[in-house]
Amino acid sequence: MTELLITIISTGFFATVIRTTTPLLLATLGGLIADLSGALNVALEGMMLIGCLTAVIVSVYAPWYVAVLSGVGAGALLGLLMAFFAYRLKADIILVGFAINILAAGGTVFALALATGGDKGTSINLQSQAIPPVDLTFLSGIPIIGPTLSAMLTGQSVVTWIAAFLVFAIWYFLYRTPWGLWLRGVGEYPAAPEAAGIPVTKVRTWSLVVSGALAGLGGAQLAMFNYVGFTRDMTGGRGFIALGAVLLGARHPVGATIAALLFGAFDAFAIVLPGLYNWMPSELIRMIPFIVTIVALISFSVRAQRALALRGVQ
Amino acid sequence: MSFINKMGKAAAGLVLSASLMAGAATTVVAAEYTKENPLKVALVLHGTLGDKSFFDSAAAGMTKAEAELPVSVKIIEAGYDRSKWQPALADAADSGYDVVIAGTFDMTGYITELATQYPDVKFIDFDDAPDYTKCECKNVLGVMYGTSTAGYLAGYAAAKLSKTGVLATILGMEFPTVTDFKTGFDQGAKAANADIQILNSTAGTFSDPAKGKEIALAQLNQNADVIFPIAGSTGIGALQAVKEAGGGKLAVGVDSDQATIFAESDAAQADVIFTSVEKKVGESLFLALKGTIDGSQEYGKRILLGLKDGAVGISKNAYYEKLVPADLRAEIDAIEAKIISGEIQVNTDMK
């Protein structure tokens, strides 16, 4: 038990959690924006995947930041496409989302084959680049906590710091600006903002564009930092877990961040555990993140019920 | 389609009754195959070419067969959508091919079902086999690979090369075709060094390189200095972790000669893969087709191919020669000979 605690409170474990959480967090923030505007974005997975491939291919020919931006752009374009089908052509938004996921699964393999000259599994024939890590070793100059702080925070991707800033920026936007109020109003009860002259469709379209851009950024991080390169279906369901994290986080930027961190932490936990306890069946270890999710959802729902009861609503 | 299907069944019935009347057993008169009248083969892939592994290896075997044998091959890429696999296989079985090849447990169910509907078509099921006690699969050949025999060699070398005395394996999922690699690897490692410690993690996925990389980083952190990922593209992430760790950390490739695959595009990656445990799918299919043509290959059974059949092995390329010292290489060759002669018995998960 002590060795487990030592591992979990180690700086290396903390760094792993941050690393595994970053792509998930970005997708979660994307899901949150769309969800709050009332446009459920089930295409996060596909947007991430296309963001991954775009970033990898562009990074072969251009500097890393251009590659990251192109991943963001690809996601944003998909968001726009989704809005076009859903609001201009009046298609069901869930179906459009799934169509984008299917398009991404097949389309990325097709595009990969074109870019590599026939490889349909991995991009190992492309010399793609990585996002540079941020060096914060100067922090170790701070007395007492310095060295620990430096070990925990050094070596993370630039995008991780952008993601941390985005959590704050999105919270500020949603709760401290008039446009944030519009967005939440459109999601809550579209008839009211419409009567007040707020362009509901336009707000939702922009939400989907931003949502796609965030998912694309998450994809760029996944394919240019967590692993450098592209492989078929490499997002591995992160876009769907992000949808869950939005709800688990009570549709609030800080809550969603905590939920994403929770998933990241238990993923990291499942990764270090087999090395410490080799008697533990791997099936059991892989169940841990899901059990935690269920427990968290139950406790959240119980708390919400109690709060309602206290307010006399039943 | 259904009409043709019925026709196929009717024809099959006719053939069956004809052979019964003639009192002949299941041996069909061996046709003489020539370049003008070749053995018609369909290879149905439940995925696409260009995977740099399994499917490409199978296709390479087909190319070799076309060059050296009176065979004409059609490769059908069914894609990664599961719902397309059964129709693709059924189409192939119905299109007049003599031999239809498909692989892994994903396809075994469909093969079993079609084998009874098309008794005059021969099926080769590679990397898996139907349950012969439950189906009338007289026309199905199951080709399985005893990868533990080659895994033993890699494990032995890994344990000798390890400085920390800690090795690590990463499994994609736990089923026999995956764990068999590890069974041999572990046995070989323990034969080389009884005190060796072997960490193991199961990723639960074959297509998440980011996860594979994190697992490998954790294992490196826990002192492992040789990592053997058996996990498809999840494993490619683990190889990248070993490359970035540097400091003499090594990795073992899987399925195909992975160092050679990386050699051109990523020399630093190839430099840490001292060998790969290869499953020579193409070679085994070539041999099976050769046997089919000269009539020596029996169907209706499962064959387990190992080191001595040349169907599995470790890659002995330039990286192997550079990273493994000569005396250890000689030792490995001696062990390989002992496994082939049966002097060393390697455990297997292939039951």
XYZ file of C-alpha atoms in Angstrom:
665
model
C 0.000 0.000 0.000
C 2.813 2.429 0.842
C 4.460 1.896 -2.534
C 1.134 2.722 -4.177
C 0.885 5.969 -2.235
C 4.481 6.835 -3.045
C 3.766 6.315 -6.730
C 0.569 8.347 -6.705
C 1.953 11.343 -4.884
C 5.100 11.312 -7.020
C 5.748 14.153 -9.430
C 5.983 11.675 -12.308
C 2.424 10.526 -11.700
C 1.203 14.102 -11.616
C 2.920 14.772 -14.950
C 1.305 11.649 -16.442
C -2.139 12.794 -15.325
C -1.645 16.218 -16.898
C -0.398 14.648 -20.114
C -3.264 12.173 -20.474
C -5.847 14.758 -19.459
C -4.918 17.553 -21.896
C -6.474 16.168 -25.133
C -9.506 15.013 -23.185
C -9.897 18.382 -21.475
C -9.850 20.263 -24.778
C -12.494 17.981 -26.251
C -14.531 18.347 -23.052
C -14.431 22.148 -23.280
C -15.532 21.822 -26.914
C -18.403 19.600 -25.886
C -19.364 22.028 -23.136
C -19.631 25.087 -25.395
C -21.787 23.238 -27.917
C -23.917 21.600 -25.240
C -24.607 24.900 -23.445
C -25.790 26.472 -26.703
C -28.207 23.588 -27.197
C -26.313 22.034 -30.103
C -25.185 18.629 -28.850
C -21.890 17.878 -30.575
C -21.577 14.096 -30.829
C -18.917 14.532 -33.530
C -16.117 15.466 -31.081
C -14.467 12.101 -31.733
C -14.404 12.572 -35.496
C -13.314 16.205 -35.220
C -10.441 15.178 -32.963
C -9.404 12.419 -35.337
C -9.373 14.743 -38.343
C -7.525 17.308 -36.204
C -4.907 14.610 -35.461
C -4.327 13.742 -39.099
C -4.346 17.343 -40.351
C -1.799 18.376 -37.729
C 0.460 15.406 -38.498
C 0.441 15.924 -42.262
C 0.913 19.694 -42.067
C 3.764 19.315 -39.560
C 5.783 17.464 -42.190
C 5.908 20.596 -44.311
C 5.446 23.496 -41.890
C 6.520 24.575 -38.389
C 4.742 22.949 -35.460
C 2.543 25.947 -34.613
C 1.201 26.088 -38.158
C 0.402 22.382 -37.849
C -1.430 22.927 -34.561
C -3.377 25.830 -36.054
C -4.330 23.746 -39.077
C -5.651 21.048 -36.728
C -7.717 23.743 -35.013
C -8.881 25.025 -38.400
C -9.898 21.574 -39.569
C -11.998 21.114 -36.437
C -13.587 24.550 -36.860
C -14.474 23.814 -40.475
C -16.137 20.572 -39.442
C -18.100 22.524 -36.851
C -19.231 24.898 -39.584
C -20.151 21.977 -41.809
C -22.183 20.474 -38.992
C -23.997 23.782 -38.453
C -24.676 24.095 -42.186
C -26.334 20.687 -42.342
C -28.172 21.071 -39.063
C -29.438 24.653 -39.380
C -29.458 25.512 -43.063
C -30.484 22.107 -44.399
C -32.461 21.235 -41.233
C -30.936 17.790 -40.742
C -31.025 16.128 -37.318
C -27.934 17.306 -35.449
C -27.223 13.910 -33.843
C -27.314 12.208 -37.240
C -25.048 14.878 -38.737
C -22.660 14.302 -35.835
C -22.537 10.582 -36.413
C -22.075 11.143 -40.126
C -19.000 13.229 -39.324
C -17.657 10.474 -37.057
C -18.056 7.906 -39.813
C -16.553 10.274 -42.363
C -13.580 10.799 -40.053
C -12.957 7.093 -39.462
C -12.864 6.268 -43.159
C -11.699 9.607 -44.515
C -8.578 9.798 -42.344
C -7.460 6.357 -43.569
C -8.051 7.445 -47.163
C -6.205 10.738 -46.701
C -3.383 8.955 -44.875
C -2.962 6.573 -47.798
C -2.795 9.527 -50.201
C -0.266 11.363 -48.020
C 2.015 8.386 -47.407
C 1.652 6.671 -50.738
C -0.306 3.626 -49.658
C 0.000 3.187 -45.884
C -3.406 2.779 -44.332
C -2.466 2.017 -40.755
C 0.138 4.465 -39.477
C 1.988 7.589 -40.527
C 5.419 6.214 -39.623
C 6.672 7.016 -43.118
C 6.003 10.714 -42.531
C 8.519 12.695 -40.536
C 6.033 14.636 -38.460
C 7.004 17.002 -35.679
C 6.182 17.324 -32.013
C 4.855 20.264 -30.034
C 7.810 21.488 -27.967
C 7.633 21.015 -24.194
C 7.772 24.082 -21.950
C 10.875 24.272 -19.815
C 10.098 25.585 -16.330
C 13.239 24.432 -14.550
C 13.810 28.018 -13.383
C 11.016 27.329 -10.864
C 13.411 25.164 -8.864
C 14.978 28.418 -7.695
C 11.949 28.974 -5.441
C 12.762 27.826 -1.901
C 11.239 24.608 -0.471
C 8.520 23.870 -3.055
C 10.625 24.932 -6.059
C 12.182 21.600 -7.063
C 8.873 19.727 -6.733
C 7.020 22.391 -8.657
C 9.601 22.334 -11.416
C 9.478 18.506 -11.651
C 5.691 18.561 -11.819
C 5.266 21.289 -14.391
C 8.327 21.107 -16.620
C 8.110 19.194 -19.855
C 4.408 19.670 -20.501
C 3.255 20.714 -23.940
C 2.609 24.355 -24.837
C -0.940 23.276 -25.606
C -1.435 22.098 -22.017
C -0.843 25.644 -20.796
C -3.155 26.982 -23.484
C -5.805 24.508 -22.319
C -5.436 25.660 -18.708
C -5.848 29.257 -19.832
C -8.862 28.296 -21.957
C -10.665 26.898 -18.926
C -10.469 30.331 -17.350
C -11.216 32.149 -20.620
C -14.313 30.041 -21.275
C -15.567 30.509 -17.735
C -15.084 34.279 -18.092
C -16.792 34.297 -21.478
C -19.783 32.273 -20.291
C -20.431 34.012 -17.001
C -18.963 37.527 -17.348
C -19.787 38.627 -20.899
C -23.122 39.378 -22.594
C -22.352 36.904 -25.400
C -21.874 34.184 -22.807
C -25.315 35.012 -21.459
C -26.720 34.828 -25.006
C -25.137 31.442 -25.507
C -26.520 30.025 -22.272
C -29.916 31.564 -22.951
C -30.063 30.045 -26.419
C -29.300 26.652 -24.918
C -31.736 26.994 -22.037
C -34.835 28.311 -23.743
C -34.356 29.404 -27.373
C -37.775 31.032 -27.720
C -36.923 33.809 -25.236
C -33.661 35.030 -26.836
C -35.302 34.736 -30.219
C -38.092 37.066 -29.081
C -35.420 39.433 -27.756
C -33.866 39.572 -31.221
C -30.860 37.376 -30.525
C -29.933 35.309 -33.601
C -30.302 31.783 -32.166
C -28.979 29.936 -35.215
C -25.977 32.214 -35.471
C -25.075 31.684 -31.827
C -25.316 27.915 -32.225
C -23.289 27.998 -35.431
C -20.484 29.876 -33.690
C -20.664 27.482 -30.746
C -20.200 24.538 -33.080
C -17.278 26.245 -34.820
C -15.548 26.899 -31.480
C -16.439 23.404 -30.287
C -14.824 21.902 -33.391
C -11.775 24.132 -33.033
C -11.254 22.949 -29.444
C -11.661 19.293 -30.433
C -9.181 19.882 -33.278
C -6.710 21.395 -30.813
C -7.135 18.328 -28.613
C -6.432 16.165 -31.659
C -3.292 18.143 -32.489
C -2.054 17.653 -28.924
C -2.780 13.916 -29.096
C -0.943 13.415 -32.382
C 1.909 15.858 -31.826
C 2.710 15.386 -28.160
C 1.074 12.425 -26.414
C 2.144 10.313 -29.366
C 3.994 11.841 -32.276
C 2.362 10.581 -35.439
C -0.969 9.310 -36.624
C -2.463 5.841 -36.462
C -5.893 4.711 -37.550
C -8.591 5.456 -34.948
C -5.985 6.828 -32.564
C -8.476 8.941 -30.604
C -9.745 5.739 -28.995
C -13.112 7.047 -27.836
C -11.765 10.192 -26.138
C -14.385 12.301 -27.931
C -17.151 10.208 -26.408
C -15.584 10.217 -22.950
C -15.489 14.019 -23.288
C -19.262 14.071 -23.772
C -19.558 12.137 -20.531
C -17.180 14.512 -18.786
C -19.371 17.476 -19.770
C -22.353 15.953 -17.982
C -20.305 14.651 -15.056
C -18.912 18.168 -14.668
C -22.450 19.555 -14.336
C -22.055 21.538 -17.581
C -19.735 24.048 -15.967
C -16.175 24.779 -17.197
C -14.577 24.137 -13.811
C -16.704 21.044 -13.185
C -15.906 19.727 -16.646
C -12.203 20.298 -16.008
C -12.399 18.373 -12.757
C -14.278 15.568 -14.509
C -11.653 15.412 -17.276
C -8.898 15.360 -14.648
C -10.717 12.565 -12.847
C -10.776 10.462 -16.015
C -7.137 11.326 -16.676
C -6.095 10.472 -13.127
C -7.782 7.085 -13.126
C -6.384 6.327 -16.558
C -2.916 7.073 -15.201
C -3.746 5.023 -12.112
C -4.685 2.059 -14.320
C -1.366 2.479 -16.117
C 0.912 2.389 -13.048
C -1.038 -0.237 -11.117
C -0.001 -3.402 -13.037
C 3.671 -2.631 -12.392
C 3.057 -2.500 -8.642
C 0.621 -5.357 -8.195
C 1.098 -8.012 -10.816
C -1.439 -10.337 -9.184
C -4.260 -7.953 -10.000
C -6.256 -9.076 -13.053
C -5.969 -6.561 -15.870
C -9.736 -6.643 -16.447
C -10.255 -5.345 -12.928
C -7.731 -2.551 -13.433
C -9.314 -1.465 -16.679
C -12.720 -1.292 -14.994
C -11.537 1.274 -12.438
C -12.160 4.468 -14.498
C -15.669 3.307 -15.359
C -16.539 2.285 -11.804
C -15.340 5.689 -10.614
C -17.527 7.371 -13.234
C -20.606 5.470 -12.118
C -19.918 6.219 -8.455
C -19.347 9.890 -9.268
C -22.561 10.110 -11.272
C -24.563 8.453 -8.500
C -23.159 10.725 -5.810
C -23.725 13.747 -8.010
C -27.308 12.771 -8.658
C -27.942 12.085 -4.954
C -26.579 15.521 -4.081
C -28.697 17.190 -6.744
C -31.798 15.412 -5.424
C -31.038 16.548 -1.887
C -30.521 20.119 -3.031
C -33.888 20.028 -4.777
C -35.544 18.568 -1.691
C -34.019 21.290 0.483
C -35.438 23.931 -1.804
C -38.790 22.250 -1.506
C -38.966 21.252 -5.159
C -40.064 17.666 -5.547
C -27.571 -13.082 -54.712
C -30.016 -15.410 -53.016
C -30.734 -17.062 -56.327
C -27.035 -17.694 -56.900
C -26.780 -18.885 -53.333
C -29.495 -21.420 -53.924
C -27.849 -22.494 -57.152
C -24.619 -22.931 -55.238
C -26.343 -25.088 -52.674
C -28.056 -27.133 -55.329
C -24.802 -27.656 -57.158
C -23.166 -28.636 -53.915
C -25.939 -31.161 -53.319
C -25.396 -32.613 -56.776
C -21.666 -32.935 -56.239
C -22.261 -34.549 -52.892
C -24.732 -37.100 -54.253
C -22.501 -37.777 -57.227
C -19.581 -38.508 -54.995
C -21.765 -40.719 -52.821
C -22.930 -42.698 -55.843
C -19.404 -43.164 -57.027
C -18.571 -44.359 -53.548
C -15.649 -41.989 -53.469
C -14.406 -40.603 -50.186
C -13.868 -36.896 -49.606
C -10.712 -36.870 -51.740
C -11.501 -34.806 -54.772
C -9.569 -35.739 -57.885
C -6.547 -33.463 -57.859
C -6.836 -31.147 -60.804
C -3.734 -30.317 -62.761
C -3.136 -26.627 -62.373
C -1.169 -24.797 -65.021
C -0.498 -21.172 -65.838
C -3.417 -21.340 -68.293
C -5.689 -23.074 -65.805
C -4.509 -21.688 -62.480
C -5.742 -22.329 -58.967
C -8.086 -19.420 -58.355
C -7.484 -17.857 -54.949
C -9.287 -15.033 -53.164
C -7.693 -13.371 -50.148
C -10.360 -11.557 -48.143
C -8.867 -9.015 -45.736
C -11.071 -7.662 -42.969
C -9.249 -4.373 -43.198
C -7.068 -2.748 -45.803
C -3.608 -3.240 -47.204
C -0.918 -0.879 -45.985
C -1.085 -1.934 -42.331
C 2.675 -2.656 -42.422
C 1.981 -5.888 -40.632
C -0.457 -8.733 -40.869
C -2.349 -7.957 -44.066
C 0.694 -6.739 -45.966
C 2.478 -9.948 -45.028
C -0.424 -12.057 -46.307
C -0.444 -10.067 -49.537
C 3.320 -10.556 -49.943
C 2.758 -14.317 -49.689
C 0.166 -14.036 -52.459
C 2.596 -12.121 -54.673
C 5.173 -14.842 -54.128
C 2.608 -17.538 -54.891
C 1.594 -15.832 -58.130
C 5.217 -15.612 -59.193
C 6.177 -19.191 -58.401
C 3.005 -21.261 -58.555
C 0.205 -21.702 -61.084
C -2.059 -19.460 -59.057
C -4.179 -16.421 -59.785
C -4.974 -14.272 -56.780
C -7.630 -11.678 -56.138
C -7.159 -9.616 -52.983
C -10.397 -8.239 -51.589
C -10.087 -5.425 -49.048
C -13.291 -5.465 -47.017
C -12.341 -2.436 -44.911
C -12.690 -1.909 -41.190
C -16.475 -1.841 -41.082
C -17.546 -5.112 -39.465
C -20.841 -5.222 -41.295
C -18.986 -5.578 -44.619
C -16.905 -8.604 -43.641
C -19.466 -11.371 -43.954
C -20.831 -10.134 -47.323
C -17.281 -9.824 -48.711
C -16.455 -13.372 -47.692
C -19.779 -14.742 -48.926
C -19.253 -12.992 -52.258
C -15.794 -14.528 -52.598
C -17.095 -17.998 -51.718
C -19.804 -17.594 -54.318
C -17.607 -16.284 -57.127
C -16.018 -19.534 -58.260
C -12.703 -19.359 -56.451
C -11.019 -22.647 -55.585
C -9.502 -21.354 -52.381
C -10.770 -18.520 -50.180
C -8.381 -17.198 -47.561
C -9.336 -15.070 -44.554
C -7.841 -14.690 -41.143
C -8.125 -14.276 -37.383
C -10.957 -15.073 -34.993
C -12.958 -12.163 -36.389
C -13.559 -14.153 -39.565
C -13.714 -17.717 -38.219
C -17.443 -17.566 -37.534
C -18.209 -16.506 -41.097
C -15.851 -19.128 -42.521
C -17.519 -21.878 -40.509
C -20.929 -20.796 -41.714
C -19.901 -20.563 -45.375
C -17.806 -23.734 -45.380
C -20.913 -25.862 -44.955
C -22.764 -23.908 -47.639
C -19.918 -24.207 -50.139
C -18.370 -27.634 -49.544
C -16.505 -27.585 -52.867
C -14.633 -24.394 -52.004
C -11.518 -24.699 -49.861
C -11.080 -22.209 -47.046
C -7.877 -21.234 -45.288
C -8.349 -19.560 -41.921
C -5.037 -18.075 -40.811
C -4.147 -17.170 -37.239
C -7.181 -19.048 -35.976
C -9.086 -22.272 -36.616
C -12.721 -23.330 -36.401
C -13.837 -25.731 -33.709
C -13.721 -28.967 -35.700
C -15.722 -30.846 -33.094
C -18.672 -28.533 -33.688
C -18.688 -28.030 -37.437
C -18.464 -30.074 -40.588
C -15.429 -28.165 -41.732
C -13.798 -30.778 -43.940
C -12.849 -28.042 -46.391
C -11.323 -25.638 -43.885
C -7.644 -25.464 -43.034
C -6.803 -23.604 -39.841
C -3.273 -22.195 -39.885
C -2.053 -21.150 -36.464
C 1.275 -19.778 -35.373
C 3.210 -21.071 -32.404
C 4.727 -17.672 -31.727
C 5.926 -18.773 -28.303
C 8.803 -20.660 -29.951
C 10.176 -17.429 -31.439
C 9.140 -15.406 -28.383
C 11.417 -17.682 -26.345
C 14.440 -16.552 -28.379
C 13.538 -12.873 -28.007
C 12.961 -13.309 -24.264
C 16.288 -15.051 -23.826
C 18.114 -12.280 -25.685
C 16.186 -9.560 -23.815
C 17.078 -10.986 -20.407
C 20.742 -11.232 -21.380
C 20.770 -7.668 -22.718
C 18.947 -6.167 -19.733
C 21.161 -4.303 -17.274
C 18.496 -3.630 -14.652
C 17.099 -7.149 -14.603
C 13.609 -5.840 -15.325
C 11.764 -6.515 -18.578
C 8.270 -5.420 -19.542
C 5.551 -6.634 -21.886
C 2.440 -4.810 -23.101
C -0.515 -6.848 -24.347
C -3.221 -5.370 -26.555
C -5.837 -7.748 -25.228
C -5.632 -11.128 -23.596
C -6.351 -13.894 -26.013
C -4.163 -16.819 -27.039
C -2.796 -15.388 -30.299
C -1.479 -12.442 -28.276
C -0.472 -14.092 -25.005
C 1.385 -16.888 -26.806
C 4.147 -14.384 -27.663
C 4.467 -13.547 -23.975
C 4.376 -17.155 -22.784
C 7.472 -17.929 -24.848
C 9.104 -14.579 -24.055
C 8.722 -15.121 -20.303
C 9.981 -18.703 -20.464
C 13.024 -17.673 -22.507
C 13.780 -14.744 -20.211
C 13.646 -16.974 -17.135
C 15.874 -19.548 -18.823
C 18.478 -16.833 -19.346
C 18.175 -15.321 -15.891
C 16.098 -17.022 -13.201
C 15.852 -13.783 -11.192
C 14.514 -11.681 -14.037
C 11.497 -9.553 -13.218
C 8.876 -9.112 -15.955
C 6.320 -6.314 -15.690
C 3.142 -6.672 -17.682
C 0.302 -4.387 -18.662
C -2.790 -5.001 -20.754
C -3.852 -1.917 -22.695
C -7.293 -3.208 -23.678
C -6.906 -1.705 -27.145
C -4.828 -2.254 -30.262
C -5.284 1.250 -31.665
C -4.320 3.799 -29.003
C -0.646 4.745 -29.406
C -0.880 7.519 -26.805
C -1.942 4.979 -24.197
C 0.786 2.549 -25.256
C 3.334 5.309 -24.834
C 2.133 6.151 -21.314
C 2.224 2.484 -20.307
C 5.774 2.147 -21.605
C 6.836 5.348 -19.818
C 5.445 3.954 -16.558
C 7.316 0.691 -17.104
C 10.561 2.507 -17.879
C 9.962 4.475 -14.704
C 9.662 1.176 -12.837
C 13.156 0.274 -14.031
C 12.382 -1.838 -17.086
C 15.020 -1.502 -19.797
C 13.687 -3.869 -22.474
C 10.046 -3.568 -23.551
C 8.133 -6.010 -25.733
C 4.787 -4.547 -26.860
C 2.369 -7.030 -28.442
C -0.371 -4.537 -29.164
C -0.658 -3.300 -32.757
C -0.523 0.487 -32.990
C -0.820 0.781 -29.203
C 2.576 -0.909 -29.272
C 3.966 1.612 -31.741
C 3.416 4.241 -29.047
C 5.463 2.086 -26.664
C 8.289 1.895 -29.220
C 8.271 5.691 -29.382
C 8.584 5.910 -25.582
C 11.645 3.652 -25.702
C 13.175 5.766 -28.461
C 12.663 8.997 -26.541
C 13.949 7.522 -23.276
C 17.334 6.781 -24.857
C 20.082 5.604 -22.510
C 20.400 2.138 -24.001
C 16.750 1.192 -23.466
C 15.620 -1.404 -25.990
C 12.447 -2.763 -27.521
C 11.350 -5.920 -29.286
C 9.121 -5.559 -32.338
C 6.179 -7.780 -33.097
C 4.437 -9.491 -36.048
C 6.760 -8.117 -38.735
C 10.359 -6.873 -38.852
C 9.603 -3.486 -37.300
C 13.179 -2.153 -37.257
C 13.351 -2.477 -41.030
C 9.962 -0.785 -41.412
C 11.190 2.216 -39.409
C 14.693 2.218 -40.918
C 14.006 4.696 -43.705
C 11.771 7.257 -42.045
C 12.918 7.137 -38.428
C 16.435 5.768 -37.953
C 16.479 6.606 -34.234
C 13.410 4.416 -33.755
C 14.921 1.503 -35.667
C 18.083 1.805 -33.579
C 16.343 0.671 -30.390
C 14.534 -2.358 -31.842
C 17.114 -5.106 -31.551
C 14.863 -7.761 -33.029
C 11.223 -8.530 -33.797
C 9.209 -11.671 -33.193
C 7.798 -12.298 -36.630
C 4.662 -14.098 -37.616
C 5.365 -14.991 -41.232
C 1.792 -15.085 -42.444
C 2.745 -14.733 -46.116
C 5.222 -17.604 -46.030
C 2.767 -19.949 -44.324
C 0.016 -19.132 -46.827
C 2.460 -19.692 -49.685
C 3.307 -23.133 -48.307
C -0.368 -23.975 -47.795
C -1.167 -23.054 -51.416
C 1.804 -25.040 -52.665
C 0.558 -28.045 -50.717
C -2.945 -27.527 -52.089
C -1.662 -27.606 -55.664
C 0.415 -30.759 -55.298
C -2.305 -32.371 -53.220
C -0.203 -32.846 -50.091
C -2.056 -30.293 -47.981
C -4.836 -31.908 -45.986
C -7.889 -29.802 -45.153
C -10.352 -30.255 -42.333
C -7.764 -29.797 -39.627
C -5.730 -27.257 -37.762
C -1.989 -26.947 -38.177
C 0.210 -25.223 -35.624
C 3.314 -23.832 -37.305
C 6.391 -22.889 -35.316
C 10.082 -22.199 -35.659
C 10.810 -25.440 -37.441
C 8.275 -24.694 -40.184
C 9.782 -21.264 -40.765
C 6.393 -19.698 -40.075
C 7.636 -17.722 -37.067
C 11.068 -16.408 -36.201
C 13.060 -13.477 -34.903
C 14.450 -10.859 -37.273
C 18.183 -11.145 -37.699
C 18.847 -7.862 -39.435
C 21.605 -5.238 -39.224
C 20.159 -3.908 -35.941
C 20.246 -7.374 -34.401
C 23.891 -7.700 -35.376
C 24.710 -4.242 -34.058
C 22.875 -4.470 -30.721
C 23.319 -8.125 -29.819
C 26.919 -9.238 -29.143
C 28.301 -12.073 -31.279
C 28.576 -14.626 -28.463
C 24.940 -14.061 -27.503
C 23.911 -14.410 -31.138
C 25.718 -17.751 -31.279
C 23.934 -18.802 -28.083
C 20.572 -17.832 -29.614
C 21.326 -19.847 -32.751
C 22.156 -22.872 -30.590
C 18.892 -22.498 -28.672
C 16.973 -22.111 -31.925
C 18.432 -25.439 -33.103
C 17.451 -27.056 -29.802
C 13.872 -25.803 -30.063
C 13.642 -27.103 -33.620
C 15.038 -30.503 -32.611
C 12.628 -30.624 -29.681
C 15.347 -30.659 -27.038
C 13.871 -27.478 -25.547
C 10.114 -27.666 -25.071
C 8.454 -24.260 -25.269
C 5.084 -23.807 -23.572
C 2.211 -22.584 -25.674
C -1.199 -20.991 -25.192
C -2.455 -22.499 -28.446
C -4.657 -25.328 -27.319
